[in-house]
PDB file of C-alpha atoms in Angstrom:
ATOM      1  CA  MET A   1       0.000   0.000   0.000  1.00 54.00           C
ATOM      2  CA  ASN A   2       1.564   3.320  -1.003  1.00 50.00           C
ATOM      3  CA  ALA A   3       2.410   6.102   1.457  1.00 50.00           C
ATOM      4  CA  LYS A   4      -0.311   8.469   0.271  1.00 45.00           C
ATOM      5  CA  ILE A   5      -3.099   5.967   0.912  1.00 44.00           C
ATOM      6  CA  MET A   6      -1.586   5.060   4.283  1.00 44.00           C
ATOM      7  CA  THR A   7      -1.525   8.742   5.253  1.00 41.00           C
ATOM      8  CA  ARG A   8      -5.148   9.195   4.286  1.00 44.00           C
ATOM      9  CA  LEU A   9      -6.224   6.133   6.218  1.00 40.00           C
ATOM     10  CA  ALA A  10      -4.299   7.405   9.229  1.00 44.00           C
ATOM     11  CA  VAL A  11      -6.182  10.686   9.108  1.00 40.00           C
ATOM     12  CA  PHE A  12      -9.449   8.785   8.955  1.00 41.00           C
ATOM     13  CA  ALA A  13      -8.424   6.741  11.996  1.00 44.00           C
ATOM     14  CA  VAL A  14      -7.607   9.883  13.953  1.00 41.00           C
ATOM     15  CA  ALA A  15     -10.965  11.356  13.032  1.00 42.00           C
ATOM     16  CA  GLY A  16     -12.624   8.175  14.183  1.00 45.00           C
ATOM     17  CA  SER A  17     -10.946   8.495  17.557  1.00 42.00           C
ATOM     18  CA  VAL A  18     -12.221  12.069  17.792  1.00 38.00           C
ATOM     19  CA  LEU A  19     -15.728  10.812  17.138  1.00 42.00           C
ATOM     20  CA  ALA A  20     -15.389   8.130  19.774  1.00 42.00           C
ATOM     21  CA  GLY A  21     -14.047  10.574  22.330  1.00 40.00           C
ATOM     22  CA  CYS A  22     -16.807  13.082  21.726  1.00 41.00           C
ATOM     23  CA  ALA A  23     -19.442  10.391  22.029  1.00 38.00           C
ATOM     24  CA  THR A  24     -18.464   9.762  25.652  1.00 32.00           C
ATOM     25  CA  GLN A  25     -19.123  13.281  26.876  1.00 31.00           C
ATOM     26  CA  GLN A  26     -22.224  15.435  27.137  1.00 30.00           C
ATOM     27  CA  GLY A  27     -21.427  18.678  25.312  1.00 36.00           C
ATOM     28  CA  THR A  28     -23.056  22.071  25.637  1.00 36.00           C
ATOM     29  CA  ASN A  29     -23.748  24.697  22.972  1.00 38.00           C
ATOM     30  CA  THR A  30     -21.815  23.739  19.816  1.00 35.00           C
ATOM     31  CA  ALA A  31     -18.609  22.336  21.253  1.00 35.00           C
ATOM     32  CA  VAL A  32     -19.314  18.649  20.674  1.00 34.00           C
ATOM     33  CA  GLY A  33     -21.087  19.139  17.381  1.00 38.00           C
ATOM     34  CA  THR A  34     -18.321  21.268  15.914  1.00 35.00           C
ATOM     35  CA  GLY A  35     -15.628  18.796  16.942  1.00 39.00           C
ATOM     36  CA  VAL A  36     -17.446  15.812  15.496  1.00 37.00           C
ATOM     37  CA  GLY A  37     -18.292  17.611  12.291  1.00 42.00           C
ATOM     38  CA  ALA A  38     -14.794  18.939  11.814  1.00 41.00           C
ATOM     39  CA  GLY A  39     -13.221  15.552  12.511  1.00 42.00           C
ATOM     40  CA  THR A  40     -15.448  13.750  10.049  1.00 39.00           C
ATOM     41  CA  GLY A  41     -15.065  16.458   7.425  1.00 43.00           C
ATOM     42  CA  ALA A  42     -11.307  16.456   7.743  1.00 43.00           C
ATOM     43  CA  ALA A  43     -11.135  12.684   7.372  1.00 41.00           C
ATOM     44  CA  LEU A  44     -13.291  12.582   4.272  1.00 36.00           C
ATOM     45  CA  GLY A  45     -11.532  15.589   2.819  1.00 44.00           C
ATOM     46  CA  ALA A  46      -8.126  13.997   3.342  1.00 42.00           C
ATOM     47  CA  ILE A  47      -9.161  10.726   1.760  1.00 37.00           C
ATOM     48  CA  PHE A  48     -10.637  12.334  -1.320  1.00 39.00           C
ATOM     49  CA  GLY A  49      -8.681  15.541  -1.651  1.00 44.00           C
ATOM     50  CA  GLY A  50      -5.376  15.412   0.196  1.00 46.00           C
ATOM     51  CA  GLY A  51      -4.288  18.071   2.675  1.00 43.00           C
ATOM     52  CA  LYS A  52      -6.265  20.869   1.047  1.00 39.00           C
ATOM     53  CA  GLY A  53      -9.318  18.615   0.998  1.00 43.00           C
ATOM     54  CA  ALA A  54      -8.877  17.966   4.708  1.00 38.00           C
ATOM     55  CA  ALA A  55      -8.956  21.680   5.476  1.00 38.00           C
ATOM     56  CA  ILE A  56     -12.040  22.234   3.338  1.00 36.00           C
ATOM     57  CA  GLY A  57     -13.743  19.145   4.743  1.00 42.00           C
ATOM     58  CA  ALA A  58     -13.073  20.255   8.287  1.00 38.00           C
ATOM     59  CA  GLY A  59     -14.679  23.626   7.622  1.00 39.00           C
ATOM     60  CA  VAL A  60     -17.773  22.124   6.050  1.00 38.00           C
ATOM     61  CA  GLY A  61     -18.008  19.451   8.715  1.00 42.00           C
ATOM     62  CA  ALA A  62     -17.755  22.000  11.516  1.00 37.00           C
ATOM     63  CA  ALA A  63     -20.605  24.028  10.051  1.00 38.00           C
ATOM     64  CA  VAL A  64     -22.814  20.970   9.807  1.00 43.00           C
ATOM     65  CA  GLY A  65     -21.737  19.552  13.147  1.00 41.00           C
ATOM     66  CA  GLY A  66     -22.492  22.782  14.949  1.00 47.00           C
ATOM     67  CA  VAL A  67     -26.127  21.698  15.285  1.00 53.00           C
ATOM     68  CA  THR A  68     -25.306  18.687  17.440  1.00 61.00           C
ATOM     69  CA  GLY A  69     -25.425  19.088  21.197  1.00 75.00           C
ATOM     70  CA  TYR A  70     -26.637  22.687  21.251  1.00 89.00           C
ATOM     71  CA  ASN A  71     -28.093  23.775  24.583  1.00 90.00           C
ATOM     72  CA  TRP A  72     -31.576  25.125  23.803  1.00 95.00           C
ATOM     73  CA  GLU A  73     -32.759  25.548  27.395  1.00 95.00           C
ATOM     74  CA  ALA A  74     -32.550  29.349  27.635  1.00 94.00           C
ATOM     75  CA  ILE A  75     -34.072  29.888  24.196  1.00 95.00           C
ATOM     76  CA  ARG A  76     -36.823  27.364  24.857  1.00 95.00           C
ATOM     77  CA  ASN A  77     -37.691  29.160  28.113  1.00 95.00           C
ATOM     78  CA  ARG A  78     -37.885  32.546  26.389  1.00 94.00           C
ATOM     79  CA  MET A  79     -40.041  31.282  23.553  1.00 96.00           C
ATOM     80  CA  THR A  80     -42.283  29.330  25.948  1.00 95.00           C
ATOM     81  CA  GLY A  81     -42.963  32.533  27.866  1.00 94.00           C
ATOM     82  CA  ALA A  82     -43.796  34.430  24.666  1.00 94.00           C
ATOM     83  CA  THR A  83     -46.103  31.708  23.355  1.00 94.00           C
ATOM     84  CA  LYS A  84     -47.925  30.903  26.602  1.00 93.00           C
ATOM     85  CA  GLY A  85     -51.630  30.427  25.987  1.00 92.00           C
ATOM     86  CA  THR A  86     -51.253  30.268  22.192  1.00 93.00           C
ATOM     87  CA  GLY A  87     -51.193  26.499  21.817  1.00 93.00           C
ATOM     88  CA  THR A  88     -47.680  26.636  20.367  1.00 95.00           C
ATOM     89  CA  GLN A  89     -45.666  23.445  20.778  1.00 96.00           C
ATOM     90  CA  ILE A  90     -41.895  23.745  21.223  1.00 97.00           C
ATOM     91  CA  THR A  91     -39.899  20.556  20.793  1.00 96.00           C
ATOM     92  CA  GLU A  92     -36.268  19.621  20.191  1.00 95.00           C
ATOM     93  CA  GLN A  93     -35.852  17.544  17.031  1.00 94.00           C
ATOM     94  CA  PRO A  94     -33.623  14.502  16.395  1.00 92.00           C
ATOM     95  CA  ASP A  95     -31.376  16.606  14.143  1.00 91.00           C
ATOM     96  CA  GLY A  96     -30.671  19.016  17.014  1.00 92.00           C
ATOM     97  CA  SER A  97     -32.972  21.814  15.869  1.00 94.00           C
ATOM     98  CA  LEU A  98     -35.700  23.440  17.966  1.00 97.00           C
ATOM     99  CA  LYS A  99     -39.162  23.355  16.391  1.00 97.00           C
ATOM    100  CA  LEU A 100     -41.942  25.848  17.082  1.00 98.00           C
ATOM    101  CA  ASN A 101     -45.323  24.584  15.843  1.00 97.00           C
ATOM    102  CA  ILE A 102     -47.643  27.605  15.859  1.00 97.00           C
ATOM    103  CA  PRO A 103     -51.367  27.017  15.193  1.00 95.00           C
ATOM    104  CA  SER A 104     -53.515  28.968  12.744  1.00 93.00           C
ATOM    105  CA  SER A 105     -55.558  30.516  15.562  1.00 94.00           C
ATOM    106  CA  VAL A 106     -52.473  32.624  16.323  1.00 95.00           C
ATOM    107  CA  THR A 107     -50.850  33.158  12.947  1.00 96.00           C
ATOM    108  CA  PHE A 108     -53.199  34.034  10.041  1.00 95.00           C
ATOM    109  CA  ASP A 109     -56.875  34.469   9.268  1.00 92.00           C
ATOM    110  CA  THR A 110     -58.475  32.075   6.761  1.00 89.00           C
ATOM    111  CA  SER A 111     -57.096  32.531   3.224  1.00 92.00           C
ATOM    112  CA  SER A 112     -54.853  35.359   4.426  1.00 94.00           C
ATOM    113  CA  TYR A 113     -51.108  35.752   4.794  1.00 96.00           C
ATOM    114  CA  ALA A 114     -51.266  38.972   6.791  1.00 97.00           C
ATOM    115  CA  ILE A 115     -49.752  38.380  10.227  1.00 97.00           C
ATOM    116  CA  LYS A 116     -52.373  38.550  12.986  1.00 96.00           C
ATOM    117  CA  PRO A 117     -51.800  40.829  15.999  1.00 95.00           C
ATOM    118  CA  SER A 118     -51.689  37.720  18.206  1.00 95.00           C
ATOM    119  CA  PHE A 119     -48.709  36.445  16.203  1.00 96.00           C
ATOM    120  CA  ALA A 120     -46.612  39.601  16.537  1.00 96.00           C
ATOM    121  CA  PRO A 121     -45.502  39.099  20.191  1.00 95.00           C
ATOM    122  CA  VAL A 122     -44.219  35.621  19.336  1.00 96.00           C
ATOM    123  CA  LEU A 123     -42.243  36.950  16.388  1.00 97.00           C
ATOM    124  CA  ASP A 124     -40.967  39.922  18.399  1.00 97.00           C
ATOM    125  CA  GLN A 125     -39.530  37.560  20.993  1.00 97.00           C
ATOM    126  CA  LEU A 126     -37.985  35.474  18.219  1.00 97.00           C
ATOM    127  CA  VAL A 127     -36.363  38.604  16.772  1.00 98.00           C
ATOM    128  CA  GLN A 128     -34.891  39.481  20.155  1.00 97.00           C
ATOM    129  CA  THR A 129     -33.685  35.913  20.689  1.00 97.00           C
ATOM    130  CA  MET A 130     -31.998  35.736  17.297  1.00 97.00           C
ATOM    131  CA  GLN A 131     -30.338  39.121  17.797  1.00 97.00           C
ATOM    132  CA  GLN A 132     -28.922  37.929  21.103  1.00 95.00           C
ATOM    133  CA  ASN A 133     -27.815  34.592  19.620  1.00 95.00           C
ATOM    134  CA  PRO A 134     -26.086  35.236  16.269  1.00 95.00           C
ATOM    135  CA  GLU A 135     -25.340  31.529  15.849  1.00 95.00           C
ATOM    136  CA  ILE A 136     -29.057  30.804  15.336  1.00 96.00           C
ATOM    137  CA  VAL A 137     -30.737  30.597  11.914  1.00 97.00           C
ATOM    138  CA  ALA A 138     -34.454  30.083  11.265  1.00 98.00           C
ATOM    139  CA  SER A 139     -36.296  28.017   8.656  1.00 98.00           C
ATOM    140  CA  VAL A 140     -39.996  28.861   8.346  1.00 98.00           C
ATOM    141  CA  VAL A 141     -42.374  26.297   6.840  1.00 98.00           C
ATOM    142  CA  GLY A 142     -45.992  27.092   5.971  1.00 98.00           C
ATOM    143  CA  HIS A 143     -48.715  24.414   5.916  1.00 97.00           C
ATOM    144  CA  THR A 144     -52.401  24.393   4.954  1.00 97.00           C
ATOM    145  CA  ASP A 145     -55.321  21.996   5.157  1.00 96.00           C
ATOM    146  CA  SER A 146     -56.640  20.243   2.044  1.00 96.00           C
ATOM    147  CA  THR A 147     -59.611  22.565   1.423  1.00 95.00           C
ATOM    148  CA  GLY A 148     -59.364  24.167  -2.011  1.00 95.00           C
ATOM    149  CA  SER A 149     -57.029  23.412  -4.877  1.00 96.00           C
ATOM    150  CA  ALA A 150     -53.502  22.121  -4.312  1.00 95.00           C
ATOM    151  CA  GLN A 151     -52.031  25.042  -6.258  1.00 97.00           C
ATOM    152  CA  TYR A 152     -53.938  27.627  -4.210  1.00 97.00           C
ATOM    153  CA  ASN A 153     -52.835  26.034  -0.951  1.00 97.00           C
ATOM    154  CA  GLN A 154     -49.247  25.751  -2.104  1.00 98.00           C
ATOM    155  CA  THR A 155     -49.130  29.446  -2.978  1.00 98.00           C
ATOM    156  CA  LEU A 156     -50.819  30.390   0.296  1.00 97.00           C
ATOM    157  CA  SER A 157     -48.350  28.357   2.335  1.00 98.00           C
ATOM    158  CA  VAL A 158     -45.389  29.994   0.578  1.00 98.00           C
ATOM    159  CA  ASN A 159     -46.842  33.458   1.104  1.00 98.00           C
ATOM    160  CA  ARG A 160     -47.383  32.774   4.786  1.00 98.00           C
ATOM    161  CA  ALA A 161     -43.839  31.527   5.300  1.00 98.00           C
ATOM    162  CA  GLN A 162     -42.508  34.572   3.467  1.00 98.00           C
ATOM    163  CA  SER A 163     -44.665  36.861   5.595  1.00 98.00           C
ATOM    164  CA  VAL A 164     -42.958  35.470   8.679  1.00 98.00           C
ATOM    165  CA  THR A 165     -39.418  35.811   7.324  1.00 98.00           C
ATOM    166  CA  GLY A 166     -40.295  39.268   6.019  1.00 98.00           C
ATOM    167  CA  TYR A 167     -41.454  40.339   9.468  1.00 98.00           C
ATOM    168  CA  LEU A 168     -38.297  39.001  11.091  1.00 98.00           C
ATOM    169  CA  ALA A 169     -36.083  40.729   8.523  1.00 98.00           C
ATOM    170  CA  GLN A 170     -37.954  44.044   8.856  1.00 98.00           C
ATOM    171  CA  HIS A 171     -37.400  43.943  12.601  1.00 98.00           C
ATOM    172  CA  GLY A 172     -33.662  43.391  12.459  1.00 97.00           C
ATOM    173  CA  VAL A 173     -32.798  39.784  11.620  1.00 98.00           C
ATOM    174  CA  ALA A 174     -30.349  39.494   8.712  1.00 97.00           C
ATOM    175  CA  PRO A 175     -32.129  37.957   5.684  1.00 97.00           C
ATOM    176  CA  GLN A 176     -29.310  35.450   5.118  1.00 97.00           C
ATOM    177  CA  ARG A 177     -30.223  33.865   8.449  1.00 97.00           C
ATOM    178  CA  LEU A 178     -33.776  33.146   7.256  1.00 98.00           C
ATOM    179  CA  SER A 179     -35.427  30.776   4.790  1.00 98.00           C
ATOM    180  CA  ALA A 180     -39.085  30.287   3.817  1.00 98.00           C
ATOM    181  CA  THR A 181     -40.749  27.162   2.410  1.00 98.00           C
ATOM    182  CA  GLY A 182     -44.374  26.329   1.640  1.00 98.00           C
ATOM    183  CA  MET A 183     -45.612  22.750   1.828  1.00 98.00           C
ATOM    184  CA  GLY A 184     -49.301  23.352   1.063  1.00 97.00           C
ATOM    185  CA  PRO A 185     -51.458  20.431   2.285  1.00 97.00           C
ATOM    186  CA  THR A 186     -48.802  17.753   1.674  1.00 97.00           C
ATOM    187  CA  GLN A 187     -47.739  17.188   5.306  1.00 97.00           C
ATOM    188  CA  PRO A 188     -50.903  16.883   7.413  1.00 97.00           C
ATOM    189  CA  ILE A 189     -50.536  16.084  11.100  1.00 97.00           C
ATOM    190  CA  ALA A 190     -54.270  15.450  11.626  1.00 97.00           C
ATOM    191  CA  ASP A 191     -57.377  14.273   9.781  1.00 97.00           C
ATOM    192  CA  ASN A 192     -58.482  16.753   7.106  1.00 96.00           C
ATOM    193  CA  ASN A 193     -61.994  15.269   7.277  1.00 96.00           C
ATOM    194  CA  THR A 194     -62.685  17.015  10.580  1.00 97.00           C
ATOM    195  CA  GLU A 195     -62.672  20.720  11.451  1.00 95.00           C
ATOM    196  CA  ALA A 196     -60.315  20.123  14.358  1.00 95.00           C
ATOM    197  CA  GLY A 197     -57.971  18.207  12.083  1.00 96.00           C
ATOM    198  CA  ARG A 198     -57.992  20.899   9.418  1.00 95.00           C
ATOM    199  CA  ALA A 199     -57.280  23.543  12.069  1.00 94.00           C
ATOM    200  CA  ALA A 200     -54.284  21.533  13.274  1.00 95.00           C
ATOM    201  CA  ASN A 201     -52.957  21.209   9.735  1.00 96.00           C
ATOM    202  CA  ARG A 202     -53.135  24.972   9.139  1.00 95.00           C
ATOM    203  CA  ARG A 203     -49.928  25.843  10.920  1.00 96.00           C
ATOM    204  CA  VAL A 204     -46.565  27.548  10.721  1.00 98.00           C
ATOM    205  CA  GLU A 205     -43.460  25.670  11.800  1.00 98.00           C
ATOM    206  CA  ILE A 206     -40.265  27.534  12.637  1.00 98.00           C
ATOM    207  CA  TYR A 207     -37.083  25.480  12.947  1.00 98.00           C
ATOM    208  CA  LEU A 208     -34.223  27.101  14.829  1.00 97.00           C
ATOM    209  CA  ARG A 209     -30.765  25.710  14.144  1.00 96.00           C
ATOM    210  CA  ALA A 210     -27.327  26.545  15.515  1.00 95.00           C
ATOM    211  CA  THR A 211     -24.420  27.019  13.136  1.00 91.00           C
ATOM    212  CA  ALA A 212     -20.797  26.661  14.118  1.00 69.00           C
ATOM    213  CA  GLN A 213     -19.629  29.767  12.231  1.00 53.00           C
ATOM    214  CA  HIS A 214     -20.864  32.203  14.897  1.00 50.00           C
ATOM    215  CA  ALA A 215     -21.139  29.927  17.890  1.00 47.00           C
ATOM    216  CA  PRO A 216     -19.751  31.109  21.234  1.00 48.00           C
ATOM    217  CA  GLN A 217     -16.451  29.503  22.098  1.00 45.00           C
TER     218      GLN A 217
END
């Protein structure tokens, strides 16, 4: 086996040991996630691209890995206070993100994408939270029930998601930290044959994720 391949395999082995070591400790914020991501990225980069590839891989891996192990407790507490009584569900996801599921009774009137007054305090708290935590980015996903045409609902869901990101941007969150997606009626969480089910399906989901680029050290 030639020296170059041996070197690349050695790098991969070192990265593997980094992964194993990180797996034995409970990290806070982005420390564990960044280390794991960087180690894996460096290994793959070295195998496929030599030394330069290792450096690039480490950078990409760190950005991805920054999600893992983030401590959401303070942010969850702030958002829980702002959403109290709204029916909003706040849950940590398997990928390390924090999901806010905000029901239609709070967000938008029927067939409208104008933000309701009851939604503004939630978004104002989110603006403040994101300004205080520059490592956080937000992905907004709009959903509808199945009433009406698929095309109409798809457009409505996109407009609603964009209304949310527009509000956040207008109140001080950098646009590059925001993304908006509309799913229309394609991801129901309840039975569209009942009014209660349709109400549950008309929702806005906001996913908060931590990135390693701006994470506190």
